[in-house]
Amino acid sequence: MRRDALAAGLTTVILWGLAPVATRAVVGHLSPLPLLLLRMVMASLLLLPWSVSAFRRLRRRPRLAGRLIAAGLLGLVGYNLLVTLGLRWLPASTVGLLLATEPVWVLVLGRLFFGERGGVRPWLGSAAALAGVAVLAGPGAITGAGGYRALAGIGLVLASTLAFAAYTIVLRPLSAELGAVPATAASTVVGTLPYLAFAWMLPGAGLPHLGPVVWADLVFLGVGSTAAGMLLWNAAILADSVSRVSLLLYLEPAVSVAAAAVFLGEHVTVAKAGGGLLILSGVAVASTGRAGKPGANRAGAGESARGGEVRAHNE
């Protein structure tokens, strides 16, 4: 792998792996909607220059407008809102591991809506990944002994990964016609618009009382994880083979778990380690099948799975 691609790809993986940790830290001081409003507005302002070309081309291709709106709602609202809500009740490390199941849902949706067949390996890998989710949920998934909030958090995060899988599939044709970066930037801008309806919440959100650390986390989420992460990832996949660069994404959950332990003091239990290994192993096996290859970029056209499109948020 070329050094510039490796440097950009690793930087992106670190930024995205840190996102659940930063979000978990902020939701203790700021409710989800004001948090997401600030984060997405920062990201949209930075990505606006890259979205202009996409909006101009939409005037000549109005049929793509509905797909762009759907992509924005799925990625920025369906994904980001649900995962942020889930982070109120789950450790950041658990969320980082659950987010690794995204390729499974891309595989499932591809099979349901496009009849894609990937052979036995993708489905075996998916089963292993879902078994890892069950291990993370623990006995409480059946008895409720672990607390219904934790189970609700797991449900919200898994629903967010399903929304991101749908975003990946919806955005793919847009990326092919408009370009990877412009399509993702435009979907980020469009997906931010619904959050503006909650601007009235900002005066009562206690923003003046947020400490510098919380503000630093907010800036990191908007500028670093969302805007810079998307641009760096596209730079990485343009500099080298998509399939090689996408392999770096398997490091993302490890970054989340390690950062949660260092910055939030979360403990890595045996169940969490076992569930995480099952998820990562299952995703790795699924990705060796024809329908589960690491995809283009997270904003690009190309194959499905973990690298399918740039996360217009991330976590």
JSON list of C-alpha atoms in Angstrom, two decimals, residues 193-296:
[
{"chain": "A", "resi": 193, "resn": "LEU", "atom": "CA", "xyz": [-31.62, 20.50, 6.95]},
{"chain": "A", "resi": 194, "resn": "PRO", "atom": "CA", "xyz": [-34.14, 18.59, 9.16]},
{"chain": "A", "resi": 195, "resn": "TYR", "atom": "CA", "xyz": [-31.98, 19.35, 12.20]},
{"chain": "A", "resi": 196, "resn": "LEU", "atom": "CA", "xyz": [-32.42, 23.08, 11.60]},
{"chain": "A", "resi": 197, "resn": "ALA", "atom": "CA", "xyz": [-36.04, 22.68, 12.74]},
{"chain": "A", "resi": 198, "resn": "PHE", "atom": "CA", "xyz": [-34.65, 22.10, 16.23]},
{"chain": "A", "resi": 199, "resn": "ALA", "atom": "CA", "xyz": [-32.55, 25.27, 16.34]},
{"chain": "A", "resi": 200, "resn": "TRP", "atom": "CA", "xyz": [-35.01, 26.62, 18.90]},
{"chain": "A", "resi": 201, "resn": "MET", "atom": "CA", "xyz": [-33.60, 24.12, 21.39]},
{"chain": "A", "resi": 202, "resn": "LEU", "atom": "CA", "xyz": [-30.13, 25.69, 21.39]},
{"chain": "A", "resi": 203, "resn": "PRO", "atom": "CA", "xyz": [-30.88, 28.65, 23.73]},
{"chain": "A", "resi": 204, "resn": "GLY", "atom": "CA", "xyz": [-32.06, 26.24, 26.42]},
{"chain": "A", "resi": 205, "resn": "ALA", "atom": "CA", "xyz": [-29.39, 23.62, 25.82]},
{"chain": "A", "resi": 206, "resn": "GLY", "atom": "CA", "xyz": [-26.93, 25.22, 28.26]},
{"chain": "A", "resi": 207, "resn": "LEU", "atom": "CA", "xyz": [-24.27, 25.89, 25.64]},
{"chain": "A", "resi": 208, "resn": "PRO", "atom": "CA", "xyz": [-22.57, 28.71, 27.62]},
{"chain": "A", "resi": 209, "resn": "HIS", "atom": "CA", "xyz": [-22.00, 26.27, 30.47]},
{"chain": "A", "resi": 210, "resn": "LEU", "atom": "CA", "xyz": [-20.30, 23.60, 28.37]},
{"chain": "A", "resi": 211, "resn": "GLY", "atom": "CA", "xyz": [-16.65, 23.24, 29.26]},
{"chain": "A", "resi": 212, "resn": "PRO", "atom": "CA", "xyz": [-13.78, 23.51, 26.78]},
{"chain": "A", "resi": 213, "resn": "VAL", "atom": "CA", "xyz": [-13.39, 19.73, 26.68]},
{"chain": "A", "resi": 214, "resn": "VAL", "atom": "CA", "xyz": [-17.01, 19.26, 25.57]},
{"chain": "A", "resi": 215, "resn": "TRP", "atom": "CA", "xyz": [-16.63, 21.94, 22.91]},
{"chain": "A", "resi": 216, "resn": "ALA", "atom": "CA", "xyz": [-13.43, 20.28, 21.73]},
{"chain": "A", "resi": 217, "resn": "ASP", "atom": "CA", "xyz": [-15.32, 16.99, 21.39]},
{"chain": "A", "resi": 218, "resn": "LEU", "atom": "CA", "xyz": [-18.06, 18.74, 19.40]},
{"chain": "A", "resi": 219, "resn": "VAL", "atom": "CA", "xyz": [-15.57, 20.33, 17.04]},
{"chain": "A", "resi": 220, "resn": "PHE", "atom": "CA", "xyz": [-13.82, 17.00, 16.65]},
{"chain": "A", "resi": 221, "resn": "LEU", "atom": "CA", "xyz": [-17.10, 15.29, 15.71]},
{"chain": "A", "resi": 222, "resn": "GLY", "atom": "CA", "xyz": [-18.12, 17.94, 13.17]},
{"chain": "A", "resi": 223, "resn": "VAL", "atom": "CA", "xyz": [-14.78, 18.95, 11.70]},
{"chain": "A", "resi": 224, "resn": "GLY", "atom": "CA", "xyz": [-12.62, 15.89, 12.33]},
{"chain": "A", "resi": 225, "resn": "SER", "atom": "CA", "xyz": [-14.75, 12.75, 12.24]},
{"chain": "A", "resi": 226, "resn": "THR", "atom": "CA", "xyz": [-17.36, 13.91, 9.74]},
{"chain": "A", "resi": 227, "resn": "ALA", "atom": "CA", "xyz": [-15.79, 16.43, 7.32]},
{"chain": "A", "resi": 228, "resn": "ALA", "atom": "CA", "xyz": [-12.07, 15.62, 7.48]},
{"chain": "A", "resi": 229, "resn": "GLY", "atom": "CA", "xyz": [-12.75, 11.89, 7.78]},
{"chain": "A", "resi": 230, "resn": "MET", "atom": "CA", "xyz": [-14.74, 11.84, 4.56]},
{"chain": "A", "resi": 231, "resn": "LEU", "atom": "CA", "xyz": [-12.17, 13.86, 2.62]},
{"chain": "A", "resi": 232, "resn": "LEU", "atom": "CA", "xyz": [-9.20, 11.86, 3.89]},
{"chain": "A", "resi": 233, "resn": "TRP", "atom": "CA", "xyz": [-10.91, 8.57, 3.12]},
{"chain": "A", "resi": 234, "resn": "ASN", "atom": "CA", "xyz": [-11.57, 9.64, -0.45]},
{"chain": "A", "resi": 235, "resn": "ALA", "atom": "CA", "xyz": [-7.94, 10.74, -0.76]},
{"chain": "A", "resi": 236, "resn": "ALA", "atom": "CA", "xyz": [-6.84, 7.31, 0.46]},
{"chain": "A", "resi": 237, "resn": "ILE", "atom": "CA", "xyz": [-8.96, 5.30, -1.96]},
{"chain": "A", "resi": 238, "resn": "LEU", "atom": "CA", "xyz": [-7.94, 7.55, -4.86]},
{"chain": "A", "resi": 239, "resn": "ALA", "atom": "CA", "xyz": [-4.26, 6.97, -4.04]},
{"chain": "A", "resi": 240, "resn": "ASP", "atom": "CA", "xyz": [-4.37, 3.17, -3.90]},
{"chain": "A", "resi": 241, "resn": "SER", "atom": "CA", "xyz": [-6.51, 0.09, -4.47]},
{"chain": "A", "resi": 242, "resn": "VAL", "atom": "CA", "xyz": [-9.97, 0.36, -2.90]},
{"chain": "A", "resi": 243, "resn": "SER", "atom": "CA", "xyz": [-9.88, -3.24, -1.70]},
{"chain": "A", "resi": 244, "resn": "ARG", "atom": "CA", "xyz": [-6.52, -2.79, 0.02]},
{"chain": "A", "resi": 245, "resn": "VAL", "atom": "CA", "xyz": [-7.38, 0.50, 1.70]},
{"chain": "A", "resi": 246, "resn": "SER", "atom": "CA", "xyz": [-10.77, -0.83, 2.86]},
{"chain": "A", "resi": 247, "resn": "LEU", "atom": "CA", "xyz": [-9.02, -3.51, 4.90]},
{"chain": "A", "resi": 248, "resn": "LEU", "atom": "CA", "xyz": [-7.96, -0.73, 7.28]},
{"chain": "A", "resi": 249, "resn": "LEU", "atom": "CA", "xyz": [-11.59, -0.40, 8.37]},
{"chain": "A", "resi": 250, "resn": "TYR", "atom": "CA", "xyz": [-11.28, -3.59, 10.41]},
{"chain": "A", "resi": 251, "resn": "LEU", "atom": "CA", "xyz": [-9.11, -1.58, 12.80]},
{"chain": "A", "resi": 252, "resn": "GLU", "atom": "CA", "xyz": [-11.91, 0.88, 13.56]},
{"chain": "A", "resi": 253, "resn": "PRO", "atom": "CA", "xyz": [-13.64, -1.13, 16.34]},
{"chain": "A", "resi": 254, "resn": "ALA", "atom": "CA", "xyz": [-10.27, -1.75, 17.98]},
{"chain": "A", "resi": 255, "resn": "VAL", "atom": "CA", "xyz": [-9.69, 2.01, 18.07]},
{"chain": "A", "resi": 256, "resn": "SER", "atom": "CA", "xyz": [-13.12, 2.53, 19.67]},
{"chain": "A", "resi": 257, "resn": "VAL", "atom": "CA", "xyz": [-12.51, -0.10, 22.36]},
{"chain": "A", "resi": 258, "resn": "ALA", "atom": "CA", "xyz": [-8.99, 1.14, 23.17]},
{"chain": "A", "resi": 259, "resn": "ALA", "atom": "CA", "xyz": [-10.03, 4.81, 23.23]},
{"chain": "A", "resi": 260, "resn": "ALA", "atom": "CA", "xyz": [-13.05, 4.06, 25.44]},
{"chain": "A", "resi": 261, "resn": "ALA", "atom": "CA", "xyz": [-10.76, 2.32, 27.92]},
{"chain": "A", "resi": 262, "resn": "VAL", "atom": "CA", "xyz": [-8.23, 5.17, 27.92]},
{"chain": "A", "resi": 263, "resn": "PHE", "atom": "CA", "xyz": [-10.50, 8.22, 27.84]},
{"chain": "A", "resi": 264, "resn": "LEU", "atom": "CA", "xyz": [-13.71, 6.96, 29.48]},
{"chain": "A", "resi": 265, "resn": "GLY", "atom": "CA", "xyz": [-12.32, 4.30, 31.79]},
{"chain": "A", "resi": 266, "resn": "GLU", "atom": "CA", "xyz": [-14.48, 1.56, 30.27]},
{"chain": "A", "resi": 267, "resn": "HIS", "atom": "CA", "xyz": [-13.44, -1.99, 31.07]},
{"chain": "A", "resi": 268, "resn": "VAL", "atom": "CA", "xyz": [-12.99, -4.64, 28.41]},
{"chain": "A", "resi": 269, "resn": "THR", "atom": "CA", "xyz": [-14.83, -7.65, 29.82]},
{"chain": "A", "resi": 270, "resn": "VAL", "atom": "CA", "xyz": [-14.43, -11.22, 28.62]},
{"chain": "A", "resi": 271, "resn": "ALA", "atom": "CA", "xyz": [-17.92, -11.09, 27.05]},
{"chain": "A", "resi": 272, "resn": "LYS", "atom": "CA", "xyz": [-17.11, -7.87, 25.24]},
{"chain": "A", "resi": 273, "resn": "ALA", "atom": "CA", "xyz": [-13.81, -9.23, 23.94]},
{"chain": "A", "resi": 274, "resn": "GLY", "atom": "CA", "xyz": [-15.45, -12.49, 22.83]},
{"chain": "A", "resi": 275, "resn": "GLY", "atom": "CA", "xyz": [-18.40, -10.76, 21.19]},
{"chain": "A", "resi": 276, "resn": "GLY", "atom": "CA", "xyz": [-16.08, -8.32, 19.45]},
{"chain": "A", "resi": 277, "resn": "LEU", "atom": "CA", "xyz": [-13.91, -11.10, 18.08]},
{"chain": "A", "resi": 278, "resn": "LEU", "atom": "CA", "xyz": [-16.97, -12.94, 16.78]},
{"chain": "A", "resi": 279, "resn": "ILE", "atom": "CA", "xyz": [-18.23, -9.80, 15.05]},
{"chain": "A", "resi": 280, "resn": "LEU", "atom": "CA", "xyz": [-14.90, -8.94, 13.46]},
{"chain": "A", "resi": 281, "resn": "SER", "atom": "CA", "xyz": [-14.22, -12.54, 12.43]},
{"chain": "A", "resi": 282, "resn": "GLY", "atom": "CA", "xyz": [-17.70, -12.87, 10.96]},
{"chain": "A", "resi": 283, "resn": "VAL", "atom": "CA", "xyz": [-17.37, -9.63, 9.00]},
{"chain": "A", "resi": 284, "resn": "ALA", "atom": "CA", "xyz": [-13.95, -10.72, 7.73]},
{"chain": "A", "resi": 285, "resn": "VAL", "atom": "CA", "xyz": [-15.36, -14.06, 6.54]},
{"chain": "A", "resi": 286, "resn": "ALA", "atom": "CA", "xyz": [-18.40, -12.38, 4.97]},
{"chain": "A", "resi": 287, "resn": "SER", "atom": "CA", "xyz": [-16.17, -9.93, 3.15]},
{"chain": "A", "resi": 288, "resn": "THR", "atom": "CA", "xyz": [-14.36, -12.73, 1.32]},
{"chain": "A", "resi": 289, "resn": "GLY", "atom": "CA", "xyz": [-17.52, -13.63, -0.57]},
{"chain": "A", "resi": 290, "resn": "ARG", "atom": "CA", "xyz": [-18.49, -12.09, -3.85]},
{"chain": "A", "resi": 291, "resn": "ALA", "atom": "CA", "xyz": [-21.20, -9.89, -2.31]},
{"chain": "A", "resi": 292, "resn": "GLY", "atom": "CA", "xyz": [-19.16, -8.95, 0.69]},
{"chain": "A", "resi": 293, "resn": "LYS", "atom": "CA", "xyz": [-15.93, -7.62, -0.75]},
{"chain": "A", "resi": 294, "resn": "PRO", "atom": "CA", "xyz": [-14.72, -4.43, 0.81]},
{"chain": "A", "resi": 295, "resn": "GLY", "atom": "CA", "xyz": [-16.38, -1.85, -1.30]},
{"chain": "A", "resi": 296, "resn": "ALA", "atom": "CA", "xyz": [-15.45, 1.34, -2.97]}
]
